[in-house]
PDB file of N, CA, C and O in Angstrom:
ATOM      1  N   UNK A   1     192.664  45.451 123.603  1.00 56.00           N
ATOM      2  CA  UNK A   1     191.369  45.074 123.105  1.00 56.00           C
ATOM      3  C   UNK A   1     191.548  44.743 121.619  1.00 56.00           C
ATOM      4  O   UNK A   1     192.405  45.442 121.078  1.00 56.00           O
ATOM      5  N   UNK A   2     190.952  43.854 120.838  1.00 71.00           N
ATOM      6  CA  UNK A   2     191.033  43.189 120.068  1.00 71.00           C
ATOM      7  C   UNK A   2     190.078  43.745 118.756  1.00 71.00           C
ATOM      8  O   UNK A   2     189.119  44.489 118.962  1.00 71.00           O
ATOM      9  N   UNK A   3     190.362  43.405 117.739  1.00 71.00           N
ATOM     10  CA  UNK A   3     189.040  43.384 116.826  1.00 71.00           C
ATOM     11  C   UNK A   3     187.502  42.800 117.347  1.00 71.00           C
ATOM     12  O   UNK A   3     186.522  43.521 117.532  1.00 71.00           O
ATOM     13  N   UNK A   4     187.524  42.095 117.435  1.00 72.00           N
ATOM     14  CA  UNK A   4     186.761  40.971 117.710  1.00 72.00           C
ATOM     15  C   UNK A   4     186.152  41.438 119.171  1.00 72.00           C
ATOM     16  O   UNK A   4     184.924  41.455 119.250  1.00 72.00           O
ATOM     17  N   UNK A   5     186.720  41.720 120.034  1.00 71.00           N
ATOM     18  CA  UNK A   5     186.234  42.533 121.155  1.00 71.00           C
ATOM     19  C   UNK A   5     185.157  43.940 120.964  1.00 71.00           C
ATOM     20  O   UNK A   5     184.021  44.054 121.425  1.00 71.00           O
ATOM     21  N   UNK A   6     185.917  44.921 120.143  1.00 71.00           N
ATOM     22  CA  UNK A   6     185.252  46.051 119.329  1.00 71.00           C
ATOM     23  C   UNK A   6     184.021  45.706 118.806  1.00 71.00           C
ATOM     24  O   UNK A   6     183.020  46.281 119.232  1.00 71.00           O
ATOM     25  N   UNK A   7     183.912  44.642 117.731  1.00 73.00           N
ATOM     26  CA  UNK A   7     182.705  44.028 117.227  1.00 73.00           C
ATOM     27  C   UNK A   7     181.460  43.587 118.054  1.00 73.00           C
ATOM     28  O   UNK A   7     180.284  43.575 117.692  1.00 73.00           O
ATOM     29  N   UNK A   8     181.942  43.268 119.123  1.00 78.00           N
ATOM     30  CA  UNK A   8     181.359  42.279 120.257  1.00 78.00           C
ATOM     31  C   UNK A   8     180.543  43.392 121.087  1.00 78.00           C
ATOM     32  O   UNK A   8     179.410  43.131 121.491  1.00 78.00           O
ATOM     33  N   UNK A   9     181.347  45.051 121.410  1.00 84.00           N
ATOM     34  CA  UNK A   9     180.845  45.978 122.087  1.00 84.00           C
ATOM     35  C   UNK A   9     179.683  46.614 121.554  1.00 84.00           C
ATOM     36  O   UNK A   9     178.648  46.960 122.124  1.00 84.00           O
ATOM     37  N   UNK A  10     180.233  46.759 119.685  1.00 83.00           N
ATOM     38  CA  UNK A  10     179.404  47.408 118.967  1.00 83.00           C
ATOM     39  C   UNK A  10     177.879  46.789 118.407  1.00 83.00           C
ATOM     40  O   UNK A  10     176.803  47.285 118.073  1.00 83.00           O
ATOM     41  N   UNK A  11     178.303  45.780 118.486  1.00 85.00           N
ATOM     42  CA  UNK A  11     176.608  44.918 118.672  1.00 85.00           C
ATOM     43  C   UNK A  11     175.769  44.737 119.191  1.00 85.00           C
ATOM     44  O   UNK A  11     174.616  44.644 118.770  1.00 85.00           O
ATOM     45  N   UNK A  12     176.518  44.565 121.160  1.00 86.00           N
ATOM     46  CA  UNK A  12     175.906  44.893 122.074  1.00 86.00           C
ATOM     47  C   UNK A  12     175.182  46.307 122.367  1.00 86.00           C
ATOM     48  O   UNK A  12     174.119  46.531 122.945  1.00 86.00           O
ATOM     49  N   UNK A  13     176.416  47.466 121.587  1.00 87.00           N
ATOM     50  CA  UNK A  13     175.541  48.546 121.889  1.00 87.00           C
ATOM     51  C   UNK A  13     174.144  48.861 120.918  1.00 87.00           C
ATOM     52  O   UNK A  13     173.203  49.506 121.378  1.00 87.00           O
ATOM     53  N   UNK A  14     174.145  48.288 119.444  1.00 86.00           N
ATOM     54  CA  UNK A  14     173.238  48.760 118.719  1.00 86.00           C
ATOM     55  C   UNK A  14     172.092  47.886 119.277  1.00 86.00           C
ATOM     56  O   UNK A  14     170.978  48.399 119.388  1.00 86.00           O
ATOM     57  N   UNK A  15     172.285  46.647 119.622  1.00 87.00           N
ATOM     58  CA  UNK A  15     171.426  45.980 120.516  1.00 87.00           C
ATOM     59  C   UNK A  15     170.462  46.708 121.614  1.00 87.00           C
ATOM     60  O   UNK A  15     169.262  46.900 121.422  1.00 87.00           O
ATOM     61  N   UNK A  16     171.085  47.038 122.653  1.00 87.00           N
ATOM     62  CA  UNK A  16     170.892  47.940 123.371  1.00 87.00           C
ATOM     63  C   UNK A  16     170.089  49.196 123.042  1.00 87.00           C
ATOM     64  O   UNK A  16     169.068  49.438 123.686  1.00 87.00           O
ATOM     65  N   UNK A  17     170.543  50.078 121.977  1.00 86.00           N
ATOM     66  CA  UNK A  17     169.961  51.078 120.965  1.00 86.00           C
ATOM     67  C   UNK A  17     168.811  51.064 120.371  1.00 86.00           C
ATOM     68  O   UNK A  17     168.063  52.039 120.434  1.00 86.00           O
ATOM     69  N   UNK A  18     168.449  49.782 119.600  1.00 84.00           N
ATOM     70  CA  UNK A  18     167.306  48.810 119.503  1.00 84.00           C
ATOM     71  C   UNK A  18     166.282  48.920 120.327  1.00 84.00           C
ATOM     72  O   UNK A  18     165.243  49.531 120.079  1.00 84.00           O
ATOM     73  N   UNK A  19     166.472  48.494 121.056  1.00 84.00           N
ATOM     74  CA  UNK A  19     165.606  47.543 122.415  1.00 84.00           C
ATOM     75  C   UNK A  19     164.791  49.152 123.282  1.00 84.00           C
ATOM     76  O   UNK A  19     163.627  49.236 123.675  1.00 84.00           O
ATOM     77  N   UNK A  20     166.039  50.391 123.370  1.00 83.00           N
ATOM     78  CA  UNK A  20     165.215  51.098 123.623  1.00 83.00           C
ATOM     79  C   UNK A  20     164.287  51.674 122.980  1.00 83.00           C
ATOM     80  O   UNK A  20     163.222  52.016 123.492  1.00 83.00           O
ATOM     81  N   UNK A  21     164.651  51.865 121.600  1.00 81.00           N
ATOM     82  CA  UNK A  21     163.863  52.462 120.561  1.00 81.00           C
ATOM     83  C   UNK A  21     162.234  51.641 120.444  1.00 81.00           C
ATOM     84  O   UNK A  21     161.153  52.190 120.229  1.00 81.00           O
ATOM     85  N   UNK A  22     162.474  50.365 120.637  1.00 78.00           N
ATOM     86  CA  UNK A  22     161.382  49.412 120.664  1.00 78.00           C
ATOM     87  C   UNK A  22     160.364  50.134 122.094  1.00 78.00           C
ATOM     88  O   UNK A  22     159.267  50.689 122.143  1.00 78.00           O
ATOM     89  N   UNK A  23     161.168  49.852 122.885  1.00 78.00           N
ATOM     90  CA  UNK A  23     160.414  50.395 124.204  1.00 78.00           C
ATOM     91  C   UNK A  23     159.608  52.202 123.944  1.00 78.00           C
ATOM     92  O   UNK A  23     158.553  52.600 124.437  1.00 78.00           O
ATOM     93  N   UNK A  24     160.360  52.804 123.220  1.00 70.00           N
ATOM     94  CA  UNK A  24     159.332  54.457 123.422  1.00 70.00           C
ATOM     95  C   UNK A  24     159.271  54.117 122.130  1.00 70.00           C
ATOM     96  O   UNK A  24     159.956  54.916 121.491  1.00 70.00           O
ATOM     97  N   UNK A  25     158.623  53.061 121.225  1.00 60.00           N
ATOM     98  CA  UNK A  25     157.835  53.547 120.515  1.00 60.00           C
ATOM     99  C   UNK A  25     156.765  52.567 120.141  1.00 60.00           C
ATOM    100  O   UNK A  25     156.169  52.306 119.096  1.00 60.00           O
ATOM    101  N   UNK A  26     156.737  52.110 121.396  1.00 56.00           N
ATOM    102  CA  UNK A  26     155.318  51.971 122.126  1.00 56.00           C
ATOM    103  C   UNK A  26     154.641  52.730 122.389  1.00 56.00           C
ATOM    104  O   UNK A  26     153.467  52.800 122.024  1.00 56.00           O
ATOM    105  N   UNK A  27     155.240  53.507 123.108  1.00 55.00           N
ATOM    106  CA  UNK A  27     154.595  55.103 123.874  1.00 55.00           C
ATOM    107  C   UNK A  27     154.221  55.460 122.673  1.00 55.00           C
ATOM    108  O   UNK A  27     153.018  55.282 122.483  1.00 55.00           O
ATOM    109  N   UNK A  28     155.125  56.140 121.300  1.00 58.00           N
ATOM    110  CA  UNK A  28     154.140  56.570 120.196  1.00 58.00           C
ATOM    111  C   UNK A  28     153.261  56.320 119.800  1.00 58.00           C
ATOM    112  O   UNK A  28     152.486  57.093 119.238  1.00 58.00           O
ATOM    113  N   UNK A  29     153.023  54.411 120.087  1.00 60.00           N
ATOM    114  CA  UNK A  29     152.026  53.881 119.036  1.00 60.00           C
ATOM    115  C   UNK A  29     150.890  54.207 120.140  1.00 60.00           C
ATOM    116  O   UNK A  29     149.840  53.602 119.926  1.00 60.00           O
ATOM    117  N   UNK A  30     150.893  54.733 120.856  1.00 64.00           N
ATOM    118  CA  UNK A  30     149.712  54.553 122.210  1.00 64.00           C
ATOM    119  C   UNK A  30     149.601  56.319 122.230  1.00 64.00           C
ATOM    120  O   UNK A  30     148.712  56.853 122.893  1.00 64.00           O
ATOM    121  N   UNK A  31     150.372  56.954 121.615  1.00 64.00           N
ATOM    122  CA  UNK A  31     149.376  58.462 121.678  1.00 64.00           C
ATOM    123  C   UNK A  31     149.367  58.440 120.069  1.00 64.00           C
ATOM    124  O   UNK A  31     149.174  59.581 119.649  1.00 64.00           O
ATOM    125  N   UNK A  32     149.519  57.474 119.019  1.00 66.00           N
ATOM    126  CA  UNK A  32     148.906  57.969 117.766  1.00 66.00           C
ATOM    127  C   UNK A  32     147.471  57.136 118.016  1.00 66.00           C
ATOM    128  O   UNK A  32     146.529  57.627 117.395  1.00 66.00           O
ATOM    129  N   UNK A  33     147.190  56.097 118.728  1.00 69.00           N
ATOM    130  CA  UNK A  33     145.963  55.561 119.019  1.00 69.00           C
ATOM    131  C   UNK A  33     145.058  56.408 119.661  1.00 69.00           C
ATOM    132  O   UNK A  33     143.866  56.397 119.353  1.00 69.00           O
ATOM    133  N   UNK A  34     145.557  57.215 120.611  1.00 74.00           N
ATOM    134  CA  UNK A  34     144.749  58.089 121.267  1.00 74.00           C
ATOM    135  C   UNK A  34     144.477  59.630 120.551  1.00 74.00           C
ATOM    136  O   UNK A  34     143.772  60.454 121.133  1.00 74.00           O
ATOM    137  N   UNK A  35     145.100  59.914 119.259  1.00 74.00           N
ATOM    138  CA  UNK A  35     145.148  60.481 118.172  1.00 74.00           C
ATOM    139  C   UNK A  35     144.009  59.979 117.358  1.00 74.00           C
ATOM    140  O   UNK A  35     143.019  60.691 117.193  1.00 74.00           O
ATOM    141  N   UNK A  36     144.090  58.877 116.879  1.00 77.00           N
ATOM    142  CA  UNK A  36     143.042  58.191 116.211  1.00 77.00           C
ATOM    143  C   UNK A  36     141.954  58.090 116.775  1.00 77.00           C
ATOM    144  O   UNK A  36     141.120  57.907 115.889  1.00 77.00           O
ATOM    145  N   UNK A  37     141.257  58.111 118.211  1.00 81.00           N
ATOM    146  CA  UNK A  37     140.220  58.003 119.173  1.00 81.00           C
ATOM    147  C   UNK A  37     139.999  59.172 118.790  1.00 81.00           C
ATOM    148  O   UNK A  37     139.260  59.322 117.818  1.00 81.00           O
ATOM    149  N   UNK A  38     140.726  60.615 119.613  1.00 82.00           N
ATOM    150  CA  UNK A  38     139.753  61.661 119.477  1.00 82.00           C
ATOM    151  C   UNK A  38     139.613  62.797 117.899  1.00 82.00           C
ATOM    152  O   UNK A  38     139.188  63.943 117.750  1.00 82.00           O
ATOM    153  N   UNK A  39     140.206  61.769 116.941  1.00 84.00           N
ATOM    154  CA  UNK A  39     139.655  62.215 115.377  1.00 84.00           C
ATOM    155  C   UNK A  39     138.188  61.470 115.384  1.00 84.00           C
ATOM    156  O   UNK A  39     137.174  61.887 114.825  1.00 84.00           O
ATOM    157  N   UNK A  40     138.322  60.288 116.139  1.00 84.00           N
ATOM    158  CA  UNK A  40     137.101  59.393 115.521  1.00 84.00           C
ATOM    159  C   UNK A  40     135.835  60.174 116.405  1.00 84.00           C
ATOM    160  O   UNK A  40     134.690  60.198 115.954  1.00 84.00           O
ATOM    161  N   UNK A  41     136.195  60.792 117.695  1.00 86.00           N
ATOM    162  CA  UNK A  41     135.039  61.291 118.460  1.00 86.00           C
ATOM    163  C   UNK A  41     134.800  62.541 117.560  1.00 86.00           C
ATOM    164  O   UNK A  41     133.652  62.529 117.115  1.00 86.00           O
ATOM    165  N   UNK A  42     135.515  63.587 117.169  1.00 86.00           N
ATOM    166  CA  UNK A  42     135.431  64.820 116.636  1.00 86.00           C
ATOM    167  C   UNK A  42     134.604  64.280 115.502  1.00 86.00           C
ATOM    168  O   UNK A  42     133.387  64.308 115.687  1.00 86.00           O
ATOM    169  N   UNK A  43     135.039  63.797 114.374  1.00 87.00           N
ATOM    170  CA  UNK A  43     133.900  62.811 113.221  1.00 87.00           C
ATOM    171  C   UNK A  43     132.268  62.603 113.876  1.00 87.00           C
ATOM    172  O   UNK A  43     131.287  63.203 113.436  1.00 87.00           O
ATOM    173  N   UNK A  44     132.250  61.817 114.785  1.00 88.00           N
ATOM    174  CA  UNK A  44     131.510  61.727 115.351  1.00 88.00           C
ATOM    175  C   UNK A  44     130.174  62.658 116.335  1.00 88.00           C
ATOM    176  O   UNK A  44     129.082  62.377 116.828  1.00 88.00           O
ATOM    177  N   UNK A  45     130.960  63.730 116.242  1.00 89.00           N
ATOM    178  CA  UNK A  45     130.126  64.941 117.032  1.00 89.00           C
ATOM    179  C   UNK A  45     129.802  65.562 116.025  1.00 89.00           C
ATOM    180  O   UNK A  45     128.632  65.919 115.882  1.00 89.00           O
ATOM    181  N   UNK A  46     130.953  65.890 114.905  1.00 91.00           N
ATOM    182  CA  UNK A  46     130.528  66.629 113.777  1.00 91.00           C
ATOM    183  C   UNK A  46     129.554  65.284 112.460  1.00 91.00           C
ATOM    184  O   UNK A  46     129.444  65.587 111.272  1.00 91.00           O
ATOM    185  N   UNK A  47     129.169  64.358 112.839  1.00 88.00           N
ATOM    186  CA  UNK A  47     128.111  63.577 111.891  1.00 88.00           C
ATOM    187  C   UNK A  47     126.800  63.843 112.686  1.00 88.00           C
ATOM    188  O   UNK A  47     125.821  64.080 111.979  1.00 88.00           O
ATOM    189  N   UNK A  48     126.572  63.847 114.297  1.00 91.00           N
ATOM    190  CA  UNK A  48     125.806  63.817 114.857  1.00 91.00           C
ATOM    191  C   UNK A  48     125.097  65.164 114.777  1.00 91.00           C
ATOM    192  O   UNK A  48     123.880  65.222 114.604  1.00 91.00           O
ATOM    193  N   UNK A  49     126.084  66.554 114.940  1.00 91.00           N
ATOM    194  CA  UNK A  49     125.189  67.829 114.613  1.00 91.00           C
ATOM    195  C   UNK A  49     124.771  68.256 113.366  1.00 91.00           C
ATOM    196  O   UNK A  49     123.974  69.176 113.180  1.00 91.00           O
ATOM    197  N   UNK A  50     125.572  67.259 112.087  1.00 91.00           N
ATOM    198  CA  UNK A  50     124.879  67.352 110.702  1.00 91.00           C
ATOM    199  C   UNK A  50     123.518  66.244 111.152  1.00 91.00           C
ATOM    200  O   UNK A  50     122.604  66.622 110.419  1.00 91.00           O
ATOM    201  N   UNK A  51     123.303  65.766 111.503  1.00 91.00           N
ATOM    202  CA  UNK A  51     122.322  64.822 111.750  1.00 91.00           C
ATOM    203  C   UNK A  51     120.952  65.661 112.111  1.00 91.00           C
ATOM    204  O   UNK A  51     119.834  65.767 111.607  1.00 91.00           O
ATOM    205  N   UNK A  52     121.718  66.264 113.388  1.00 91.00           N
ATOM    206  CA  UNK A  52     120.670  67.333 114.076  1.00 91.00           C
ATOM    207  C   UNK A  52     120.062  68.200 113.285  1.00 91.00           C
ATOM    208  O   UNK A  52     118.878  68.497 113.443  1.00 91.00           O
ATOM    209  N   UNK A  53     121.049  68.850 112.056  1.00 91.00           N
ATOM    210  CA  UNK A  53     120.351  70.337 111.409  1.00 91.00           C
ATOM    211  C   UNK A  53     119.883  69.709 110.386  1.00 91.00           C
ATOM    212  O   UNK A  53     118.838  70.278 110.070  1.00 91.00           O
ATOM    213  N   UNK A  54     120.091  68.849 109.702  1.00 90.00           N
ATOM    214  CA  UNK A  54     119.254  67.949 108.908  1.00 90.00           C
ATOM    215  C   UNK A  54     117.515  67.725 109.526  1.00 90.00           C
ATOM    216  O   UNK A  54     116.440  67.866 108.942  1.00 90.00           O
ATOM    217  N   UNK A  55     117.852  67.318 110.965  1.00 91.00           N
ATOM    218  CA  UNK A  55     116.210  67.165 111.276  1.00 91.00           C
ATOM    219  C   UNK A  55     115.432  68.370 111.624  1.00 91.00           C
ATOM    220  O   UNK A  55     114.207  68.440 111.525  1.00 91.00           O
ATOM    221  N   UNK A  56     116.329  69.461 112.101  1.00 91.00           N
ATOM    222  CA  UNK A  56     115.861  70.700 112.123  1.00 91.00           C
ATOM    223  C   UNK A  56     115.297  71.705 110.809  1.00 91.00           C
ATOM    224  O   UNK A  56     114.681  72.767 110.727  1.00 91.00           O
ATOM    225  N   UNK A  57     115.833  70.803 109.939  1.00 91.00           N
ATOM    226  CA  UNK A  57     115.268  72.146 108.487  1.00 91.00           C
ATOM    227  C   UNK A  57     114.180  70.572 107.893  1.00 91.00           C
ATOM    228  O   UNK A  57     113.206  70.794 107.173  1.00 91.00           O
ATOM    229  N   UNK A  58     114.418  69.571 108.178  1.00 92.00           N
ATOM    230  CA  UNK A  58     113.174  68.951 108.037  1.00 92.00           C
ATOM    231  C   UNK A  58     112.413  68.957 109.134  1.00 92.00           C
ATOM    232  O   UNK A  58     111.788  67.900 109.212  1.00 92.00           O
ATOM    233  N   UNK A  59     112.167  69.784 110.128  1.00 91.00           N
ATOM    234  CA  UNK A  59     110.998  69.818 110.609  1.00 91.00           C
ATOM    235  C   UNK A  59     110.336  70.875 110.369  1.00 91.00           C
ATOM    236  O   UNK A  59     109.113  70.983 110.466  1.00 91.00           O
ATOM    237  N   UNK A  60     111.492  72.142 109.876  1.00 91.00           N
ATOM    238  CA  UNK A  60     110.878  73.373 109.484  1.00 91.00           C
ATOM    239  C   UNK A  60     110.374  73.450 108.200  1.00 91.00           C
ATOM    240  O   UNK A  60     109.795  74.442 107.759  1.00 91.00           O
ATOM    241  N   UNK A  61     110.558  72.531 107.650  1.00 91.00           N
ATOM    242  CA  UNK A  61     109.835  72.182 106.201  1.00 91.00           C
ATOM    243  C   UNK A  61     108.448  72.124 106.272  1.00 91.00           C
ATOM    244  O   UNK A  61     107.539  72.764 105.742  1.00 91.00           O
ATOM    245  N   UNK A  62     108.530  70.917 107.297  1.00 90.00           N
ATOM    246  CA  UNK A  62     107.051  70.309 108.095  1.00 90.00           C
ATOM    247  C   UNK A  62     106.281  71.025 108.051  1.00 90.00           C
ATOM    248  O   UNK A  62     105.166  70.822 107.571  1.00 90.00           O
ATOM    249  N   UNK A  63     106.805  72.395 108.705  1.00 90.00           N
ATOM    250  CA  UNK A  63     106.050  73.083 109.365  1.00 90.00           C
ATOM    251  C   UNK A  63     105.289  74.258 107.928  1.00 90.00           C
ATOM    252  O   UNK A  63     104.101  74.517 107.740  1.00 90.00           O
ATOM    253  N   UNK A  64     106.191  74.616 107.348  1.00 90.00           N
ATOM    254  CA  UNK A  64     105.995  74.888 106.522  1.00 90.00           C
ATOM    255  C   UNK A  64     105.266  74.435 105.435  1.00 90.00           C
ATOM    256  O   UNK A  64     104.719  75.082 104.541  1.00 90.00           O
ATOM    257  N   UNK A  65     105.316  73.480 105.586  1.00 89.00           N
ATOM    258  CA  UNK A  65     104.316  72.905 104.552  1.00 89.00           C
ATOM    259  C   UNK A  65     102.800  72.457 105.351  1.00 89.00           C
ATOM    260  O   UNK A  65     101.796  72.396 104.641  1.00 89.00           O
ATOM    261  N   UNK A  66     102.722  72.255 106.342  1.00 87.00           N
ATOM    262  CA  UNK A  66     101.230  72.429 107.273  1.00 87.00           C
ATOM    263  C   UNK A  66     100.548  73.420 106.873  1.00 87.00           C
ATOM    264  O   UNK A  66      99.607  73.402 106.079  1.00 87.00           O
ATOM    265  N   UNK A  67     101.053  74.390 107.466  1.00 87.00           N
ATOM    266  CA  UNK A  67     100.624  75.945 107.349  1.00 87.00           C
ATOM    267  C   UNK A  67     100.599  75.954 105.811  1.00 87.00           C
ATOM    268  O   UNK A  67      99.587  76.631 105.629  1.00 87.00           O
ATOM    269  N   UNK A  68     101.015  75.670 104.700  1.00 84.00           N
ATOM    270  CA  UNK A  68     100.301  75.654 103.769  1.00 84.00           C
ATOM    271  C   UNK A  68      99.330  75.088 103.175  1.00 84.00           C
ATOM    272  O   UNK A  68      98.740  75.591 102.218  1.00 84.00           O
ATOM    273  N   UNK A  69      99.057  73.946 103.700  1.00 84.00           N
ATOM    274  CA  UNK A  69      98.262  72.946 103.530  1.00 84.00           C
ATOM    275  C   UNK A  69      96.839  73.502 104.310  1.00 84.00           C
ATOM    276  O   UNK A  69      95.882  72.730 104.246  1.00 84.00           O
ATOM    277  N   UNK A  70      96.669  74.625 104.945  1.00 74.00           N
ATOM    278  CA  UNK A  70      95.536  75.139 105.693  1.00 74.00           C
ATOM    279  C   UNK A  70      94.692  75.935 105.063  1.00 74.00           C
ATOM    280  O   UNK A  70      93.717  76.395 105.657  1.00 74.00           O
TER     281      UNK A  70
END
């Protein structure tokens, strides 16, 4: 086997090496996406129950201020 043969293997293999690395890290980019989904739902539940106690101490305000208004 030759120089030139050696060269020829070792290209093919980093080639090869490559190509899989390309292939599973797909797979990564598809559970850091699904990473990024359920941060964005968690955000999302936690804006929605600040939302909620926000309308809850403004309604108890409401209320509070009725009953003074009597």
């Amino acid at each position: 086997m030759g120089i030139a043969d050696q060269f020829k293997d070792k290209a093919q293999e980093l080639a090869d090496q490559g190509q899989k690395k390309m292939k599973g890290g797909k797979g990564d980019n598809q559970r850091q996406g699904q990473g990024q989904d359920r941060r964005q739902d968690a955000s999302d539940r936690a804006r929605q129950a600040s939302e909620q106690g926000r309308d809850r101490v403004q309604g108890a305000a409401d209320d509070v201020q009725e009953r003074f208004d009597r």
